[in-house]
Coordinates of C-alpha atoms and ligand atoms in Angstrom, one line a residue:
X12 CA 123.3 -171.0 14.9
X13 CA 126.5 -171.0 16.7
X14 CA 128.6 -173.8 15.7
X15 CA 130.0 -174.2 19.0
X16 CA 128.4 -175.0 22.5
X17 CA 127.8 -171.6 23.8
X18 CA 124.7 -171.9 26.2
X19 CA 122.5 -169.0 27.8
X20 CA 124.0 -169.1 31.6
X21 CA 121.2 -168.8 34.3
X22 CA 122.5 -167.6 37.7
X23 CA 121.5 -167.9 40.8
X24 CA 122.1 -167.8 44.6
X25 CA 120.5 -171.0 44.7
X26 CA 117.2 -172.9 43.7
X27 CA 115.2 -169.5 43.3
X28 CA 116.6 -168.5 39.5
X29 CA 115.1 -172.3 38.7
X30 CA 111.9 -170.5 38.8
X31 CA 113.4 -168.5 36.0
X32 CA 114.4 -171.0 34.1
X33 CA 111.5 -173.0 34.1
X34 CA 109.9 -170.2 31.9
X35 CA 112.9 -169.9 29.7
X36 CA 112.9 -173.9 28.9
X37 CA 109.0 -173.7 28.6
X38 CA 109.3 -170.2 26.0
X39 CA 112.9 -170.9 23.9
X40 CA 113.1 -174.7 24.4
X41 CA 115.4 -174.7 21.0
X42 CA 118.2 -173.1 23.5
X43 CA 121.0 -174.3 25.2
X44 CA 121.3 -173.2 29.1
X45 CA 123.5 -173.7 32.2
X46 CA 122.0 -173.2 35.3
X47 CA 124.5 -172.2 38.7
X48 CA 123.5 -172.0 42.0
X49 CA 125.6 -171.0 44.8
X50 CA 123.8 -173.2 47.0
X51 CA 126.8 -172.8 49.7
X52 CA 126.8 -169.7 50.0
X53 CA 123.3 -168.8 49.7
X54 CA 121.0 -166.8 50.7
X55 CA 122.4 -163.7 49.2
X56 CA 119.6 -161.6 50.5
X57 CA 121.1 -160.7 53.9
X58 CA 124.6 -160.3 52.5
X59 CA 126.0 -156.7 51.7
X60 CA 127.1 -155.2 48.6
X61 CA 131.0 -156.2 48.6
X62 CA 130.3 -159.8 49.0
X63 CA 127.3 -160.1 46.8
X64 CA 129.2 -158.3 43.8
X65 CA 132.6 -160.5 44.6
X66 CA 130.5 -163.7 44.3
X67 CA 128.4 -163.2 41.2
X68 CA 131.5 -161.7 39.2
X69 CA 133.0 -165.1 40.3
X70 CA 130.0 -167.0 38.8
X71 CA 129.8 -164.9 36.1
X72 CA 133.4 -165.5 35.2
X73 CA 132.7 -169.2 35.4
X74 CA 129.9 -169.5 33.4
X75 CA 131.7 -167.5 30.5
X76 CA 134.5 -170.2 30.9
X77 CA 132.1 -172.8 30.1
X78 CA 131.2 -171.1 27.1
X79 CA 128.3 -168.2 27.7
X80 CA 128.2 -165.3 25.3
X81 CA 125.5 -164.7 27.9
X82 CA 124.6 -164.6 31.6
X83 CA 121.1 -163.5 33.3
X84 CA 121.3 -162.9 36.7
X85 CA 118.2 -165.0 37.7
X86 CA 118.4 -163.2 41.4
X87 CA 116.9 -160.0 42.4
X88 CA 119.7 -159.6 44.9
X89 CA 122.8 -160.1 42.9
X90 CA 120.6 -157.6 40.1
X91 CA 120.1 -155.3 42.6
X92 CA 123.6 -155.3 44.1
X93 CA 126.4 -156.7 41.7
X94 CA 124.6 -156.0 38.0
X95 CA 125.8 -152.6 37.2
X96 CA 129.1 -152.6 38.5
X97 CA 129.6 -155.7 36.5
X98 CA 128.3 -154.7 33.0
X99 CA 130.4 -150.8 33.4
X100 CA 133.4 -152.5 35.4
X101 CA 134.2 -155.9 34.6
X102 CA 132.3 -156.5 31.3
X103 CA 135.1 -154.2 29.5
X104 CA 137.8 -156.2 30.2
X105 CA 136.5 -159.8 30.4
X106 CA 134.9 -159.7 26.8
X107 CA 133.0 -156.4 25.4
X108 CA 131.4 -159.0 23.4
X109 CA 129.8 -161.0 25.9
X110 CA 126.8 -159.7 27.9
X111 CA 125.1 -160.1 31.4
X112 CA 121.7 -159.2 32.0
X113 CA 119.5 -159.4 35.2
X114 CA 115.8 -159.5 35.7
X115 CA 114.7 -156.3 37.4
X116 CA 114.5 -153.9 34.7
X117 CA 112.1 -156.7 32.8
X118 CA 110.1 -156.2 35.7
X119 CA 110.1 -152.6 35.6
X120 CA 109.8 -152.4 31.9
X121 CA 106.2 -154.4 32.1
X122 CA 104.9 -152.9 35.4
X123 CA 103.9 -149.6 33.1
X124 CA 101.5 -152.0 31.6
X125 CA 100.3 -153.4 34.3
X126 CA 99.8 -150.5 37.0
X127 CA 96.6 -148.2 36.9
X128 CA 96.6 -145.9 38.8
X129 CA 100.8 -145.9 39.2
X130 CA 100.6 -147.0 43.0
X131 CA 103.2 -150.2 43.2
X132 CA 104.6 -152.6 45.8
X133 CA 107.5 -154.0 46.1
X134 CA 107.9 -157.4 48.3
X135 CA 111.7 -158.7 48.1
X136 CA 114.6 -159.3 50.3
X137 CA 116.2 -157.2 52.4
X138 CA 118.8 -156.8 50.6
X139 CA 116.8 -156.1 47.6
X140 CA 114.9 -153.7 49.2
X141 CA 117.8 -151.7 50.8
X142 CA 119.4 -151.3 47.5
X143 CA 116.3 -149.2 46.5
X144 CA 117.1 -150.6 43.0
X145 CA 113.2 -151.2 42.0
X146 CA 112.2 -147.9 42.9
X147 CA 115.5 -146.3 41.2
X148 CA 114.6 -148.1 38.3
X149 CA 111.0 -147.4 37.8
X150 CA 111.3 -143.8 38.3
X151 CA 113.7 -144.0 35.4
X152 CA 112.3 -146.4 32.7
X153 CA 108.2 -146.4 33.9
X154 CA 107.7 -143.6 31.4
X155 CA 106.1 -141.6 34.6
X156 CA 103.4 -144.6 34.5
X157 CA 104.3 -145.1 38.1
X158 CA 103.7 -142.4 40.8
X159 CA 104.2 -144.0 43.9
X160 CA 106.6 -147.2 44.7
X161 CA 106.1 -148.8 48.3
X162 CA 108.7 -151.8 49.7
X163 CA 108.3 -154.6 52.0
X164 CA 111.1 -156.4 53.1
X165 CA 110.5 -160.5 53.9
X166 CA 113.3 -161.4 55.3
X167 CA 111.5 -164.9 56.8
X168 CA 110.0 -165.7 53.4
X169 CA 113.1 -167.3 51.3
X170 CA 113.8 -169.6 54.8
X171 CA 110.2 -171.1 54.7
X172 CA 110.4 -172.2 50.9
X173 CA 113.8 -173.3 51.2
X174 CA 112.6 -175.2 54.6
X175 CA 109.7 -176.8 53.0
X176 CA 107.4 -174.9 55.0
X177 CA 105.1 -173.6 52.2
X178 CA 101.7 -174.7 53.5
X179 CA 102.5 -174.4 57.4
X180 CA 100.4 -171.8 59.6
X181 CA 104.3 -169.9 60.5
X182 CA 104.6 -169.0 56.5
X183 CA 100.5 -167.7 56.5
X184 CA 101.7 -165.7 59.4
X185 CA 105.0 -164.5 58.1
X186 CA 103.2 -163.9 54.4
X187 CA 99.9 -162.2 55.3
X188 CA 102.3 -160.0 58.0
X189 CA 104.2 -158.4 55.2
X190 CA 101.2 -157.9 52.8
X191 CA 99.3 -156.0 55.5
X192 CA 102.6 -153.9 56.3
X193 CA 103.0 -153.2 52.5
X194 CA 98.8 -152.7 51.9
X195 CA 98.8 -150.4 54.9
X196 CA 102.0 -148.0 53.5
X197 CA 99.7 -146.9 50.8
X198 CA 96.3 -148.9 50.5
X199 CA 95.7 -147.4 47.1
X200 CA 98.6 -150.1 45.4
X201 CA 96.8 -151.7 42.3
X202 CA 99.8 -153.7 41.8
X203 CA 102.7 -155.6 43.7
X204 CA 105.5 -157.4 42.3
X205 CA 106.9 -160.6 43.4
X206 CA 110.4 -159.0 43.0
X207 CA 112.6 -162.1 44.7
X208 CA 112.7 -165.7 42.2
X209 CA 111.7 -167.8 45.6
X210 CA 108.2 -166.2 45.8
X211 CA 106.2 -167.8 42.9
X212 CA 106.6 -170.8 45.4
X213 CA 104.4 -169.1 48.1
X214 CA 101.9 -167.9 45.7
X215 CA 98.8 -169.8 46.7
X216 CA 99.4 -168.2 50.4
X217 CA 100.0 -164.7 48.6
X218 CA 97.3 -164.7 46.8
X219 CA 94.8 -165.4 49.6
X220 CA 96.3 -162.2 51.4
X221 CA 96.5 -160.2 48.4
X222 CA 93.1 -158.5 47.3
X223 CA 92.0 -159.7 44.2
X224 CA 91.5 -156.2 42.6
X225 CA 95.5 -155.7 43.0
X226 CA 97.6 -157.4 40.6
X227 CA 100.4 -159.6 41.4
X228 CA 103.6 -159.6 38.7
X229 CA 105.9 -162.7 38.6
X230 CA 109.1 -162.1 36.8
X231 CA 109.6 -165.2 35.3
X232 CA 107.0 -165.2 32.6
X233 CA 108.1 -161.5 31.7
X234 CA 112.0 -162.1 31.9
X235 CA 111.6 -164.9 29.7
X236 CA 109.5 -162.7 27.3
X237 CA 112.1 -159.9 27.4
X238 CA 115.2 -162.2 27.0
X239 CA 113.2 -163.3 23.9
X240 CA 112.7 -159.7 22.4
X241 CA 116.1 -159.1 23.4
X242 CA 117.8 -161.9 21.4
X243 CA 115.5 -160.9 18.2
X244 CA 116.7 -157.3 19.0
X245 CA 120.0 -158.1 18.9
X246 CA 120.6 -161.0 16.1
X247 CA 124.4 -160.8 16.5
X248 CA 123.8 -162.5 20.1
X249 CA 121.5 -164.8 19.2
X250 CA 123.3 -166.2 16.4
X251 CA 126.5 -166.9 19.2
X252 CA 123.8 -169.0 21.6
X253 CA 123.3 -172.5 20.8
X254 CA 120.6 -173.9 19.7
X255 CA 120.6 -178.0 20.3
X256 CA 117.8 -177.8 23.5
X257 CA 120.2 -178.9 26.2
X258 CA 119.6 -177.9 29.6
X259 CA 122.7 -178.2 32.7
X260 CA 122.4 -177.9 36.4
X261 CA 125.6 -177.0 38.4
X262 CA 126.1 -176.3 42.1
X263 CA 128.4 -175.2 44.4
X264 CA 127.1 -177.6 47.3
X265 CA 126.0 -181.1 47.1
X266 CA 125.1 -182.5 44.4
X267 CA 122.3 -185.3 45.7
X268 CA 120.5 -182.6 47.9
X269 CA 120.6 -180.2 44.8
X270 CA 119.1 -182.3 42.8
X271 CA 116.6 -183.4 45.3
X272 CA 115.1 -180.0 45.9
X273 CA 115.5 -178.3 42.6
X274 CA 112.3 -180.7 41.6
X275 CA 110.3 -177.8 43.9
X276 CA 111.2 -175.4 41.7
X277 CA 111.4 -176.7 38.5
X278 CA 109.1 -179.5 38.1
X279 CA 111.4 -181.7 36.7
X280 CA 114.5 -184.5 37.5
X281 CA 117.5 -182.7 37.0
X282 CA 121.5 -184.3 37.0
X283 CA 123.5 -182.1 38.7
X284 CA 127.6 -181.5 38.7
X285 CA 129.1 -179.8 41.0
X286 CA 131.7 -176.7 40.7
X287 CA 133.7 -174.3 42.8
X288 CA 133.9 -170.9 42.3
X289 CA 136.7 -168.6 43.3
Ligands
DGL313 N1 117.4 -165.4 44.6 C1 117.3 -164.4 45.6 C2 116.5 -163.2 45.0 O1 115.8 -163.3 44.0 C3 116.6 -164.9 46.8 C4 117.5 -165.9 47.6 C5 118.6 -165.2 48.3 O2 118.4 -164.4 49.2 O3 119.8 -165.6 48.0 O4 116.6 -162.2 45.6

């Protein structure tokens, strides 16, 4: 075990990579993690490469100043837009040592198990979806398992969680809008994945719009399952995180609201301090 605080750091945009954590607390409680959400500047969805990159490399950079040998990117959109040019970029000369990981190729990794007949949806953000990283990404790691990868963008649906409109007849609308879209771009899709950490929230509305022969994937139990394959993979990092079961919450916004709505996604009270990054 390291001998020094050096905690897993979980980012996010905002309260979505909570969802994330949640199953990381729930399958490696021995851990230590630090949670960041860029609540003020968030959502990161509708925001374009440039900016998206600029502020995760500043997270990132925090997060390893608090002591993180290493950083998931808990958000689909700072994955899809800020991940690569970060670990072939930046990683080199910050620390070789220290890594960043994000959670779409998790998702792509287990979607070979899970597809068929190889017909997959995507539902994400816009930004998500316009960086075309899913289907990049399964055409390179799904083993040839998928044939045929179909987005949706839901621009509306990140809004209505973080509005508190989960079980109002605007978020039905909204929901069962963008399933149809995505069912009717190719009705033979066996499985869809929930490829954005707000959407677990929304999952009793998916679900009734989603036919129950397709099969939904959320990220958060298979991320967690990866980053625990990962860290046996690779002893040398596991042995630098901390292992005393701590768990810190950090925004960039207030504190009092953070803390109030993080208990939506997280089921649990959580303390919150606040930070700036820059
Ligand atoms: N966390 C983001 C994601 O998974 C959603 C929220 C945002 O747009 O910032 O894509």
């Amino acid at each position: 075990m390291a001998n020094q605080y050096q905690p897993i750091g979980v980012f996010d945009s905002g309260y979505g990579g909570l969802t994330i954590l949640k199953d990381f607390i729930q399958v490696m409680p021995e851990y230590d993690f630090i949670y960041l959400g860029d609540n003020a500047r968030a959502p990161y969805g509708s925001r374009s490469f440039e900016v998206v990159y600029e502020y995760t490399l500043q997270a990132v950079n925090k997060l390893f100043d608090m002591g993180c040998q290493l950083v998931i990117l808990a958000c689909n959109t700072a994955s899809a837009k800020a991940l690569r040019n970060i670990q072939q970029n930046d990683l080199p000369h910050i620390d070789p040592n220290r890594r960043v990981l994000g959670v779409i190729r998790p998702a792509v990794e287990a979607i070979g198990d899970f597809t068929r007949n190889g017909h997959v949806g995507i539902l994400g953000t816009s930004g998500t979806v316009l960086s075309n990283s899913y289907p990049i990404e399964l055409e390179k790691w799904s083993e040839g398992k998928v044939v045929k990868t179909t987005q949706e963008a839901c621009p509306i649906w990140v809004p209505l969680v973080e509005n508190n409109e989960i079980d109002t007849p605007g978020t039905e609308y909204f929901v069962s809008k963008n399933i149809r879209n995505l069912l009717n771009a190719d009705p033979e899709i066996d499985s869809v994945i929930l490829a954005c950490t707000h959407y677990p929230l929304l999952l009793p509305v998916i679900q009734r719009f989603i036919p129950e022969s397709v099969r939904l994937l959320e990220q958060g139990k298979v991320v967690s399952s990866k980053l625990l394959e990962y860290l046996s993979r690779h002893p040398d990092m596991d042995i630098r995180c901390s292992k005393l079961g701590t768990v810190k919450y950090y925004t960039t916004e207030n504190v009092e609201i953070f803390e109030r709505n993080a208990a939506t996604f997280i089921n649990r009270t959580v303390k919150c301090e606040k930070v700036v990054l820059k």
